[in-house]
Amino acid sequence: MPEMAISEDEVRHVALLARIALTDEQVATLAGELSSILDHVSRIRELSLDGVEPTAHAIDVTDVTRPDEVRPCLPRERALLNAPEADDEGFFVIPRIVGPGGDE
């Protein structure tokens, strides 16, 4: 399959879309590197994959999380022990991070 070359103008266009500033030297380097990547992809496309099942992982992946178990929770007093501020009802007091909305 013929070599798939990316021009420096194409690199500049993609950099503009990605809002990445590149020097002329970086553009030249990336044009070569991206062309090389496309050549590798082109070679992979030539492989015969008849009978090969599509996969998301090269090896089987198993779930390694622990089973859910009911366990006692942390007592409220202990959870609030190091809180900078708590209210009279036993809740954390945090600073407002969103301005007032609506009619407030």
CSV table of C-alpha atoms in Angstrom, one decimal:
chain,number,residue,atom,x,y,z
A,1,MET,CA,0.0,0.0,0.0
A,2,PRO,CA,1.4,3.5,-0.8
A,3,GLU,CA,2.8,5.6,1.9
A,4,MET,CA,0.2,7.9,3.6
A,5,ALA,CA,1.8,11.2,4.0
A,6,ILE,CA,0.4,14.1,6.0
A,7,SER,CA,1.3,17.6,4.8
A,8,GLU,CA,2.5,20.3,7.0
A,9,ASP,CA,-0.6,22.3,6.0
A,10,GLU,CA,-2.8,19.5,7.4
A,11,VAL,CA,-0.8,19.5,10.6
A,12,ARG,CA,-1.3,23.2,10.9
A,13,HIS,CA,-5.0,22.8,10.3
A,14,VAL,CA,-5.4,20.1,12.9
A,15,ALA,CA,-3.3,22.2,15.4
A,16,LEU,CA,-5.6,25.2,14.7
A,17,LEU,CA,-8.7,23.0,15.4
A,18,ALA,CA,-7.1,21.7,18.6
A,19,ARG,CA,-6.0,25.3,19.5
A,20,ILE,CA,-2.4,24.2,19.8
A,21,ALA,CA,0.4,26.6,18.9
A,22,LEU,CA,3.2,24.8,17.0
A,23,THR,CA,6.6,26.1,15.8
A,24,ASP,CA,7.6,25.3,12.2
A,25,GLU,CA,10.0,22.7,13.6
A,26,GLN,CA,7.2,21.0,15.6
A,27,VAL,CA,5.0,21.0,12.5
A,28,ALA,CA,7.7,19.3,10.4
A,29,THR,CA,8.3,16.7,13.2
A,30,LEU,CA,4.6,16.0,13.7
A,31,ALA,CA,4.0,15.7,9.9
A,32,GLY,CA,6.6,12.9,9.8
A,33,GLU,CA,5.4,11.2,13.0
A,34,LEU,CA,1.7,11.3,12.0
A,35,SER,CA,2.6,9.9,8.5
A,36,SER,CA,4.4,7.1,10.2
A,37,ILE,CA,1.4,6.3,12.4
A,38,LEU,CA,-0.9,6.3,9.4
A,39,ASP,CA,1.5,3.9,7.6
A,40,HIS,CA,1.3,1.5,10.6
A,41,VAL,CA,-2.5,1.7,10.5
A,42,SER,CA,-2.5,1.0,6.8
A,43,ARG,CA,-0.4,-2.1,7.4
A,44,ILE,CA,-2.8,-3.3,10.1
A,45,ARG,CA,-5.7,-2.9,7.7
A,46,GLU,CA,-4.0,-5.4,5.3
A,47,LEU,CA,-4.3,-8.2,7.9
A,48,SER,CA,-6.8,-10.9,7.3
A,49,LEU,CA,-9.1,-10.9,10.3
A,50,ASP,CA,-11.6,-13.5,9.1
A,51,GLY,CA,-12.9,-15.5,12.1
A,52,VAL,CA,-11.3,-13.2,14.7
A,53,GLU,CA,-13.9,-12.1,17.2
A,54,PRO,CA,-14.0,-8.3,18.0
A,55,THR,CA,-12.7,-7.6,21.5
A,56,ALA,CA,-12.3,-4.7,23.8
A,57,HIS,CA,-9.3,-6.3,25.6
A,58,ALA,CA,-6.5,-8.5,24.5
A,59,ILE,CA,-7.0,-10.8,27.5
A,60,ASP,CA,-10.1,-11.7,29.5
A,61,VAL,CA,-11.0,-9.1,32.2
A,62,THR,CA,-12.6,-10.2,35.4
A,63,ASP,CA,-14.3,-8.1,38.0
A,64,VAL,CA,-12.0,-7.7,41.0
A,65,THR,CA,-14.3,-5.6,43.2
A,66,ARG,CA,-15.4,-6.9,46.6
A,67,PRO,CA,-19.0,-8.0,47.1
A,68,ASP,CA,-21.3,-5.5,48.7
A,69,GLU,CA,-21.8,-6.1,52.4
A,70,VAL,CA,-23.8,-4.3,55.0
A,71,ARG,CA,-21.4,-2.8,57.5
A,72,PRO,CA,-21.8,-0.3,60.3
A,73,CYS,CA,-21.3,3.3,59.1
A,74,LEU,CA,-19.1,5.9,60.6
A,75,PRO,CA,-20.8,7.6,63.6
A,76,ARG,CA,-21.9,11.2,62.8
A,77,GLU,CA,-19.9,12.6,65.7
A,78,ARG,CA,-16.7,10.9,64.5
A,79,ALA,CA,-17.3,12.1,60.9
A,80,LEU,CA,-17.7,15.7,62.1
A,81,LEU,CA,-14.8,15.5,64.5
A,82,ASN,CA,-12.3,17.3,62.1
A,83,ALA,CA,-14.9,19.3,60.2
A,84,PRO,CA,-14.1,23.0,60.2
A,85,GLU,CA,-17.7,23.8,60.9
A,86,ALA,CA,-20.9,21.8,61.7
A,87,ASP,CA,-24.4,23.0,62.4
A,88,ASP,CA,-26.6,22.2,65.4
A,89,GLU,CA,-28.3,19.3,63.5
A,90,GLY,CA,-25.0,17.5,62.9
A,91,PHE,CA,-24.4,18.5,59.2
A,92,PHE,CA,-21.2,19.8,57.6
A,93,VAL,CA,-21.3,23.5,56.9
A,94,ILE,CA,-19.5,24.4,53.7
A,95,PRO,CA,-19.0,27.7,51.9
A,96,ARG,CA,-21.5,28.5,49.1
A,97,ILE,CA,-19.8,27.8,45.8
A,98,VAL,CA,-22.6,28.8,43.5
A,99,GLY,CA,-24.1,32.3,43.5
A,100,PRO,CA,-27.7,32.9,44.4
A,101,GLY,CA,-30.2,31.9,41.8
A,102,GLY,CA,-33.8,32.7,41.0
A,103,ASP,CA,-35.4,35.2,43.4
A,104,GLU,CA,-32.7,34.8,46.1
